[in-house]
mmCIF file with all atom_site columns, C-alpha atoms and ligand atoms in Angstrom:
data_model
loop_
_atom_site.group_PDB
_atom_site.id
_atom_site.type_symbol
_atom_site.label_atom_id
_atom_site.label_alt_id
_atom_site.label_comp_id
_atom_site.label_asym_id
_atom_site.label_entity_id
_atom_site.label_seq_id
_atom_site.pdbx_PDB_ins_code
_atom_site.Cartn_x
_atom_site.Cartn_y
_atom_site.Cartn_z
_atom_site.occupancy
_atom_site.B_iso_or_equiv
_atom_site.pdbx_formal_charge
_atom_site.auth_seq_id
_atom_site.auth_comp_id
_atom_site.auth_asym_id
_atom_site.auth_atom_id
_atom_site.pdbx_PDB_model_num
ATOM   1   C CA . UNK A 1 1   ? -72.258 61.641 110.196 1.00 68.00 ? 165 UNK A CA 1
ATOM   2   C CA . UNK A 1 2   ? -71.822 59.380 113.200 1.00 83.00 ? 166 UNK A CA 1
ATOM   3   C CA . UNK A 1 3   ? -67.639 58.477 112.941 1.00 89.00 ? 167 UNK A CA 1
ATOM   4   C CA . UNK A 1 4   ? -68.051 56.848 116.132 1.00 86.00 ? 168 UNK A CA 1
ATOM   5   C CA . UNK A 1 5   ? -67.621 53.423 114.317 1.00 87.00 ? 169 UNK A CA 1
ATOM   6   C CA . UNK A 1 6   ? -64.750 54.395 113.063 1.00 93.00 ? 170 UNK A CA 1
ATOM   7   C CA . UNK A 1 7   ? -62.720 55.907 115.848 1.00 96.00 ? 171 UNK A CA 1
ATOM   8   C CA . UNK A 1 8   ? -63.568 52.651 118.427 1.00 96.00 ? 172 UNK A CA 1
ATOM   9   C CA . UNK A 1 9   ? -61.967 50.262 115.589 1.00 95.00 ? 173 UNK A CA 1
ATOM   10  C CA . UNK A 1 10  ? -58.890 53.170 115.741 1.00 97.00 ? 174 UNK A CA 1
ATOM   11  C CA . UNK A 1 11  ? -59.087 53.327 119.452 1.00 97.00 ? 175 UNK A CA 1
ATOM   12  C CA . UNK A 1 12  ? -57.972 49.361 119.149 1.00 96.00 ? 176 UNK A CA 1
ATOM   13  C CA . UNK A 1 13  ? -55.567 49.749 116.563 1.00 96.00 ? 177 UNK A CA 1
ATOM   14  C CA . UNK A 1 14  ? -53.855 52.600 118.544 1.00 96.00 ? 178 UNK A CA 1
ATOM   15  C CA . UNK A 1 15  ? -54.068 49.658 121.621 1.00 96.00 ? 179 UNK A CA 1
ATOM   16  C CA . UNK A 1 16  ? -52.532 47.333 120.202 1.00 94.00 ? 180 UNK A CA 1
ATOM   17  C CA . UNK A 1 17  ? -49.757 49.811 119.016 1.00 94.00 ? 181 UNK A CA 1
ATOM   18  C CA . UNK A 1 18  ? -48.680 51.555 122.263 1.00 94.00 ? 182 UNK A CA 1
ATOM   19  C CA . UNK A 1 19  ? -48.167 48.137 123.954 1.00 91.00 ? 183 UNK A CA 1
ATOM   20  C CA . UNK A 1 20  ? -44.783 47.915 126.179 1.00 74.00 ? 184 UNK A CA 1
ATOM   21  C CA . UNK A 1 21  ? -42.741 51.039 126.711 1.00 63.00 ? 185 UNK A CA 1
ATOM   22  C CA . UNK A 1 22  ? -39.853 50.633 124.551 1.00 82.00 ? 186 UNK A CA 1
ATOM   23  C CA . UNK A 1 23  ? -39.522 52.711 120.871 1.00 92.00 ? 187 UNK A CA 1
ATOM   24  C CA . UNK A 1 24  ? -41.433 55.723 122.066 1.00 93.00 ? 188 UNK A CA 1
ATOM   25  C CA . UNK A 1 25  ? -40.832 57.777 119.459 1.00 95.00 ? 189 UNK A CA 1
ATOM   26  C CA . UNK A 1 26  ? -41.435 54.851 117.316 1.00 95.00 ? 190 UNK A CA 1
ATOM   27  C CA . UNK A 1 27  ? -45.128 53.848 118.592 1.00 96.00 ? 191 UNK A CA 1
ATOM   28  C CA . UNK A 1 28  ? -45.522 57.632 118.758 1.00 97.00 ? 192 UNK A CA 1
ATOM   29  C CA . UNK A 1 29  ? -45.216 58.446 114.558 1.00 96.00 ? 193 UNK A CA 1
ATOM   30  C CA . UNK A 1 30  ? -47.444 55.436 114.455 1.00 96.00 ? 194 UNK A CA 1
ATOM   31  C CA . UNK A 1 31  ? -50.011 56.523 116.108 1.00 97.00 ? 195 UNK A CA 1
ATOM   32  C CA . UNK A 1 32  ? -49.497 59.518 113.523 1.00 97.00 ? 196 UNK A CA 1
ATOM   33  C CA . UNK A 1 33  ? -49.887 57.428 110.977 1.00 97.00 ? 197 UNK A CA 1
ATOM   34  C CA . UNK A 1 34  ? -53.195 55.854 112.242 1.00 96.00 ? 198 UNK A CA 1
ATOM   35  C CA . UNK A 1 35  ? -54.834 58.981 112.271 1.00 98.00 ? 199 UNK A CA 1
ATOM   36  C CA . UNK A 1 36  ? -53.400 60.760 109.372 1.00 98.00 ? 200 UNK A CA 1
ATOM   37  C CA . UNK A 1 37  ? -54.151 57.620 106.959 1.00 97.00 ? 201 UNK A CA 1
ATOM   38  C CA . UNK A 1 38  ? -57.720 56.634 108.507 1.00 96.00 ? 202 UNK A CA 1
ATOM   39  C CA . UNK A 1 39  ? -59.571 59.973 108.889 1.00 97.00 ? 203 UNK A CA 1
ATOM   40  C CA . UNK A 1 40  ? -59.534 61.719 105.489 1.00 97.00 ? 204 UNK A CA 1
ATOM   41  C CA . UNK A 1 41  ? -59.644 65.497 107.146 1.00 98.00 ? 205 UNK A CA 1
ATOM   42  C CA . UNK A 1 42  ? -56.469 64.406 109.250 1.00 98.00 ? 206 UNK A CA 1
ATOM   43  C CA . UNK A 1 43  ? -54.058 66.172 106.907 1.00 98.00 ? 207 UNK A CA 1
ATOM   44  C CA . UNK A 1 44  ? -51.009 66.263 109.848 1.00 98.00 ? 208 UNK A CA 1
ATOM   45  C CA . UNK A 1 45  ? -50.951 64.977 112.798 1.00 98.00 ? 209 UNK A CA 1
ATOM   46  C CA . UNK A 1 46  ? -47.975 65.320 115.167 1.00 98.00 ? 210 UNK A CA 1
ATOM   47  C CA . UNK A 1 47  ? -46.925 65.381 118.952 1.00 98.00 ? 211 UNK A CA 1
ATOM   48  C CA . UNK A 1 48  ? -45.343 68.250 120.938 1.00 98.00 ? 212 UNK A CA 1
ATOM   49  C CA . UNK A 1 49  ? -43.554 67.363 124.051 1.00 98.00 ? 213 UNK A CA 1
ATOM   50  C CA . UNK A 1 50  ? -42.958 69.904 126.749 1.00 98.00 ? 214 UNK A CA 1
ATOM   51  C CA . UNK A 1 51  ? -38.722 69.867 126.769 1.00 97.00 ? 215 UNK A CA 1
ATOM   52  C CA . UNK A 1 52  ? -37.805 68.976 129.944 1.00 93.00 ? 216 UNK A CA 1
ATOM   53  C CA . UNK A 1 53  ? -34.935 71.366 130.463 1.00 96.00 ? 217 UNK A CA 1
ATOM   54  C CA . UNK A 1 54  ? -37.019 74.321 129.137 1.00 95.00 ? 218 UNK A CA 1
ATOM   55  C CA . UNK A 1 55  ? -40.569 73.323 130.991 1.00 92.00 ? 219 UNK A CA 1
ATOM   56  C CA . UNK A 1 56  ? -41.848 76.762 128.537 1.00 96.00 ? 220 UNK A CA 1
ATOM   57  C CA . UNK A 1 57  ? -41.002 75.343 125.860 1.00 98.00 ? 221 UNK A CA 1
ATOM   58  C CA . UNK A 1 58  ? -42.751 72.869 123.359 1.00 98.00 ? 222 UNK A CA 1
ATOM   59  C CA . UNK A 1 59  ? -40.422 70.478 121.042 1.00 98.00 ? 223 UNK A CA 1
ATOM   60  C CA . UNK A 1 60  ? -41.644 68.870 118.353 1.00 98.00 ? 224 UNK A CA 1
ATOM   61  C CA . UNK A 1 61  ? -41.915 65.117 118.394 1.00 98.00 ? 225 UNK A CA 1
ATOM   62  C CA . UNK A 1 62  ? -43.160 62.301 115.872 1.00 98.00 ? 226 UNK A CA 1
ATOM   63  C CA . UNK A 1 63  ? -45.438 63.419 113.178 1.00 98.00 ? 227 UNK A CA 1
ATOM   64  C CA . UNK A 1 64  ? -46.949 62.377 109.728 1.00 98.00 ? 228 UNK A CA 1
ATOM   65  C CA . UNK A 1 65  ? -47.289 65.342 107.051 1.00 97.00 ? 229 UNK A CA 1
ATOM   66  C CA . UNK A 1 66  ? -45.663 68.315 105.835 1.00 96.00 ? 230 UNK A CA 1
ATOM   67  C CA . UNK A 1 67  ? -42.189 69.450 106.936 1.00 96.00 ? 231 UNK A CA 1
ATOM   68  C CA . UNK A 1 68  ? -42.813 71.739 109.743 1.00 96.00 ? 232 UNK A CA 1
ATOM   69  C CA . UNK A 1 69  ? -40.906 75.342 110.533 1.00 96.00 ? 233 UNK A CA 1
ATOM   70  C CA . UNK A 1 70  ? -42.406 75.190 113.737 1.00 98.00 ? 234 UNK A CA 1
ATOM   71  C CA . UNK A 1 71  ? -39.984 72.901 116.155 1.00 98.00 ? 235 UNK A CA 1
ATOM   72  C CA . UNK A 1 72  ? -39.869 75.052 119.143 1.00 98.00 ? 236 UNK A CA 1
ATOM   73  C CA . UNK A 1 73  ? -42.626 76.785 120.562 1.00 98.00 ? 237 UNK A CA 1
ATOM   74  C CA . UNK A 1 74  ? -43.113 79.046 123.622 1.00 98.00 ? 238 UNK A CA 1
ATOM   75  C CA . UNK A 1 75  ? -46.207 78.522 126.104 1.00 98.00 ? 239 UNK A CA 1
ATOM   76  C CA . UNK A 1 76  ? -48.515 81.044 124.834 1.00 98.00 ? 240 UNK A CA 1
ATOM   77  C CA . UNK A 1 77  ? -47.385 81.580 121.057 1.00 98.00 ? 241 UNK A CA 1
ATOM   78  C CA . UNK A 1 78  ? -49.638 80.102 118.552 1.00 98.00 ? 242 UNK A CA 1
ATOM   79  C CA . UNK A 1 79  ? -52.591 77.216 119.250 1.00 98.00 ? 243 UNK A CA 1
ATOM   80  C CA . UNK A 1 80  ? -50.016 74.742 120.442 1.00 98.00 ? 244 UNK A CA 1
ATOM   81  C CA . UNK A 1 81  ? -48.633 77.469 123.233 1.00 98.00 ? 245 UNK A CA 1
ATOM   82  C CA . UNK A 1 82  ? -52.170 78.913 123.963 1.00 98.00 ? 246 UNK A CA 1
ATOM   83  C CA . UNK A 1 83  ? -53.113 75.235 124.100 1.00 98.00 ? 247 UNK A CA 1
ATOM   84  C CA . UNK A 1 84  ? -50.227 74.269 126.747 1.00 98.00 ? 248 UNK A CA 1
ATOM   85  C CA . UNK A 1 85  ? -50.764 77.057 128.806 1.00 98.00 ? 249 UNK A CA 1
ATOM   86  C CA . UNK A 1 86  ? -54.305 77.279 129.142 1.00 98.00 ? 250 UNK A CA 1
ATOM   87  C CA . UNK A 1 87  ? -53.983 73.381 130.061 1.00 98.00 ? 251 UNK A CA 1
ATOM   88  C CA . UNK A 1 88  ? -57.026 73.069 127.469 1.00 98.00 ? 252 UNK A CA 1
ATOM   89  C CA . UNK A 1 89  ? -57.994 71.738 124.032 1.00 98.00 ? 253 UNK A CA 1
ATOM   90  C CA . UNK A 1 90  ? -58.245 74.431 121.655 1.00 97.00 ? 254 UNK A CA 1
ATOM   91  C CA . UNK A 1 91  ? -60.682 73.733 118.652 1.00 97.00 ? 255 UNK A CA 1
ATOM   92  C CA . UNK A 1 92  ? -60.134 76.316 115.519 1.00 98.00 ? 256 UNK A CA 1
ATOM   93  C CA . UNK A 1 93  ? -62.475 75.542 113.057 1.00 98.00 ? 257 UNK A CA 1
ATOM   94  C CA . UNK A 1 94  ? -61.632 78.334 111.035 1.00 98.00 ? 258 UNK A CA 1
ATOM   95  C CA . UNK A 1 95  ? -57.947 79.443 111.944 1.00 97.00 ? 259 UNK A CA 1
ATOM   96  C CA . UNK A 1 96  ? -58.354 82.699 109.229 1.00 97.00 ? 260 UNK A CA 1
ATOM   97  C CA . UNK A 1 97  ? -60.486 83.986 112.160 1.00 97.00 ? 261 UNK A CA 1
ATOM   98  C CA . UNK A 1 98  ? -57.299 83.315 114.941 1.00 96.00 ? 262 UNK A CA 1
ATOM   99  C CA . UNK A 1 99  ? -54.277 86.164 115.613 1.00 95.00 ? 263 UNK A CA 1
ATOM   100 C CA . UNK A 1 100 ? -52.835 83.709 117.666 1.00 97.00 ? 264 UNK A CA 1
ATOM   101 C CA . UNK A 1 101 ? -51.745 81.118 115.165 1.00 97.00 ? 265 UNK A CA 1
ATOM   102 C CA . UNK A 1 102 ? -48.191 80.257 114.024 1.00 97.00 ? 266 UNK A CA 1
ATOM   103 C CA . UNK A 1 103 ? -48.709 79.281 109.835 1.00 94.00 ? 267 UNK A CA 1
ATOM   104 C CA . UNK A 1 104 ? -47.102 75.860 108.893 1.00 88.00 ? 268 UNK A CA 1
ATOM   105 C CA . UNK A 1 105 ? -49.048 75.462 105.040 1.00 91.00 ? 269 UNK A CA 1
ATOM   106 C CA . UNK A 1 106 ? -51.483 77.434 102.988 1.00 93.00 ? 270 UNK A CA 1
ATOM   107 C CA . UNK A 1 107 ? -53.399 74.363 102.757 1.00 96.00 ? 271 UNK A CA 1
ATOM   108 C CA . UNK A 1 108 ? -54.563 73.942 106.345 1.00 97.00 ? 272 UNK A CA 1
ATOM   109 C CA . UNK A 1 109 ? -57.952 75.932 107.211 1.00 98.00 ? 273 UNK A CA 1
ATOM   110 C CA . UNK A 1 110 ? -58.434 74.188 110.610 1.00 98.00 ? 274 UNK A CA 1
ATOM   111 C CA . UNK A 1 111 ? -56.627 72.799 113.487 1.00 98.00 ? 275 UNK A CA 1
ATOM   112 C CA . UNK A 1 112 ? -57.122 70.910 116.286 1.00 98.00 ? 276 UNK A CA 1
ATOM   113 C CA . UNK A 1 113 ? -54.502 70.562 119.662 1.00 98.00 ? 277 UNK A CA 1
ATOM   114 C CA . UNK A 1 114 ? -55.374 68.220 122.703 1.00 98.00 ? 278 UNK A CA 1
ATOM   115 C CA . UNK A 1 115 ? -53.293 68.603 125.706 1.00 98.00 ? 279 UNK A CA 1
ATOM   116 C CA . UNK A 1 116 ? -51.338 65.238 127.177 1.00 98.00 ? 280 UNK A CA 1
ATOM   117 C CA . UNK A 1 117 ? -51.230 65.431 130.907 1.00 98.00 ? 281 UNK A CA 1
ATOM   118 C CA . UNK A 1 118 ? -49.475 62.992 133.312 1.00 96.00 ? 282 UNK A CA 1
ATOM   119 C CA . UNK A 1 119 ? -50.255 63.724 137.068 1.00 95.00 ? 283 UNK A CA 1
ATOM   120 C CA . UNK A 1 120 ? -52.433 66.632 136.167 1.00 94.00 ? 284 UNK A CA 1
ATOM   121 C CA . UNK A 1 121 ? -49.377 68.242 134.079 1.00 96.00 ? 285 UNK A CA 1
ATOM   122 C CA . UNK A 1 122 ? -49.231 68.737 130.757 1.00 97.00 ? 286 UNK A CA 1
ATOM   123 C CA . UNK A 1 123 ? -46.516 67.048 129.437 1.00 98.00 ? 287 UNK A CA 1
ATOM   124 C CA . UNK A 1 124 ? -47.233 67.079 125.185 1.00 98.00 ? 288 UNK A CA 1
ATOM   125 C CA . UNK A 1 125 ? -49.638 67.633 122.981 1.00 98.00 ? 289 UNK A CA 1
ATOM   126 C CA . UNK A 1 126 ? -51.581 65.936 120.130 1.00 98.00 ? 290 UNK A CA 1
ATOM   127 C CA . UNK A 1 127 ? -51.845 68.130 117.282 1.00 98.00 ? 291 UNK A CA 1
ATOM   128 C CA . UNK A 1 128 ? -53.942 68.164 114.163 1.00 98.00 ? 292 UNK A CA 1
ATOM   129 C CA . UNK A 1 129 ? -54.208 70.053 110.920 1.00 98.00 ? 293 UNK A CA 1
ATOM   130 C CA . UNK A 1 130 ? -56.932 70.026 108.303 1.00 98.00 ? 294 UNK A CA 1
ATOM   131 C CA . UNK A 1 131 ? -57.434 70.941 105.126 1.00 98.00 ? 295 UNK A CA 1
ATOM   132 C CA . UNK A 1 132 ? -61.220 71.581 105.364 1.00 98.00 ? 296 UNK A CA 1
ATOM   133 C CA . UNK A 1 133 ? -63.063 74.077 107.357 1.00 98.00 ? 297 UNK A CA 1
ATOM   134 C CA . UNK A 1 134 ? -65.031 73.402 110.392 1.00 98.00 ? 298 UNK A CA 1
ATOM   135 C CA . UNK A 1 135 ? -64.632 69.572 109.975 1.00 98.00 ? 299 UNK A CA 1
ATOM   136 C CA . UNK A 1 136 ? -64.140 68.561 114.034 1.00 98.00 ? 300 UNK A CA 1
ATOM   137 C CA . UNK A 1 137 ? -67.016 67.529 115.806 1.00 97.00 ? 301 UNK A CA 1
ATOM   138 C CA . UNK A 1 138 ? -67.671 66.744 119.491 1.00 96.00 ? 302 UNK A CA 1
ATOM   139 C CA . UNK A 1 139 ? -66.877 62.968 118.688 1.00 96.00 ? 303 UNK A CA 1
ATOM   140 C CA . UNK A 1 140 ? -63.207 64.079 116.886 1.00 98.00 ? 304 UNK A CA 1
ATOM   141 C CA . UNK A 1 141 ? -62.497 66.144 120.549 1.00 97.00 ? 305 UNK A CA 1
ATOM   142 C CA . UNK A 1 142 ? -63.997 62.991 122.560 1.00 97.00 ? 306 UNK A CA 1
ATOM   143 C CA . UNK A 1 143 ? -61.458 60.706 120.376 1.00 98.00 ? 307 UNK A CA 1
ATOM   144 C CA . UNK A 1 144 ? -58.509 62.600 120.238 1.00 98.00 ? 308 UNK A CA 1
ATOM   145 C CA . UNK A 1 145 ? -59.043 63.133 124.030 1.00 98.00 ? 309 UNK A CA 1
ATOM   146 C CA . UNK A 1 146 ? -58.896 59.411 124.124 1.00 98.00 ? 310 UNK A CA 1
ATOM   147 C CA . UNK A 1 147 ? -55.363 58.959 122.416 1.00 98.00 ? 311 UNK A CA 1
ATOM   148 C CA . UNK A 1 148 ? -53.895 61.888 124.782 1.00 98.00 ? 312 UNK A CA 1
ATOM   149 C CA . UNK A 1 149 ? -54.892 59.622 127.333 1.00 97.00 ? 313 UNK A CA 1
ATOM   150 C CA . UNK A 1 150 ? -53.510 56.587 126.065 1.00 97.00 ? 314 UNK A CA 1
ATOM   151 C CA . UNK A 1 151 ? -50.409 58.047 124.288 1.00 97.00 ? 315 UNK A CA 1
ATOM   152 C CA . UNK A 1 152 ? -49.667 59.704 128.032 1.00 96.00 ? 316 UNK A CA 1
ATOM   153 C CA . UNK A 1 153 ? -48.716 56.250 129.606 1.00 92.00 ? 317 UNK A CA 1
ATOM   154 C CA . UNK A 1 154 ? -45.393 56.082 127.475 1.00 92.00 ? 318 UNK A CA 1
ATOM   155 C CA . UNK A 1 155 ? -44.233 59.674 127.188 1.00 90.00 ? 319 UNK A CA 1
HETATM 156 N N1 . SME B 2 .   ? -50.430 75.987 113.812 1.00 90.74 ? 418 SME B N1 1
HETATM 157 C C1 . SME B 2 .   ? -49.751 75.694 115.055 1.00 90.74 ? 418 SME B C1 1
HETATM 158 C C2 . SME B 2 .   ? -48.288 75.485 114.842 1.00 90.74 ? 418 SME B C2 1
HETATM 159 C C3 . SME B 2 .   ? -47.906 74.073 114.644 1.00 90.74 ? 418 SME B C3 1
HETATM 160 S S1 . SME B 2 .   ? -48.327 73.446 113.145 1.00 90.74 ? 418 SME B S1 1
HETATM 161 O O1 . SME B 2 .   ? -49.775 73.379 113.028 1.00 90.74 ? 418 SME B O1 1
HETATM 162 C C4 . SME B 2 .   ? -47.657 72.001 112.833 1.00 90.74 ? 418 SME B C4 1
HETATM 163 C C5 . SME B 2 .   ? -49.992 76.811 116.051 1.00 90.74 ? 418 SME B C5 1
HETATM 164 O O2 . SME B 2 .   ? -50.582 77.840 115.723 1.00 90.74 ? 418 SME B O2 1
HETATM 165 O O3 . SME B 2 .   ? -49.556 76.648 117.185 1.00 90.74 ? 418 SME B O3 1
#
């Protein structure tokens, strides 16, 4: 299926929401919204920002889904921490198959998490949860990559 379509028309919507700097947190959960209400196997999407007294340390930020137990997280534990550390995108298409994974539902088979750098730094991260298995294609990675980008100028 060729969802590229689809993301362009989001890449604009997501545009026209991150305009100005002010309400970060704001623009942020709707940019979680965008993506959690448009792309069906989007099931929670949510933003981790590295805390800036702990630089270790993830903290979650906006997100659109199930509650989360999951607030902190240390470089290294889990996809998110692998994810910040490794200064990568880590794609799980199956997480059943990962020892490294920190459970938030039952539900979720897949996940997604795409690093946010500013000045070659990651500062946050865009991460996804899906109730279907193996549902992210290279276009999904090639998106999301995108919306780190964009989201990067107001964090
Ligand atoms: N599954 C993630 C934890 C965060 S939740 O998906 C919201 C992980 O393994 O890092």
């Amino acid at each position: 299926m060729d969802r590229s379509g689809s993301f362009a028309s989001l890449v604009k919507k997501i545009s026209a929401t991150l305009k100005g700097v002010e309400n970060r947190d704001g623009k942020l959960k709707a940019v979680c919204g965008l993506l959690k209400d448009n792309v069906p196997y989007y099931n929670w999407v949510g933003f981790y920002v590295v805390d800036e007294k702990r630089p270790n340390e993830l903290v979650l930020g906006p997100f659109e889904g199930e509650h989360t137990e999951h607030t902190r997280i240390p470089f290294g534990r889990g996809i998110c921490g692998q994810a910040a550390q490794l200064e990568r995108t880590f794609l799980v298409q199956d997480i059943s198959k990962e020892k490294n994974y920190l459970s938030c539902s039952t539900n979720v088979k897949s996940e997604i998490v795409v690093p946010i750098f500013k000045n070659k730094k990651v500062i946050g991260e865009l991460d996804i949860d899906s109730h279907v298995l193996s549902p992210f294609t290279e276009q999904d990675e090639a998106f999301l990559k995108k919306v780190s980008e964009m989201v990067s100028r107001i964090i």
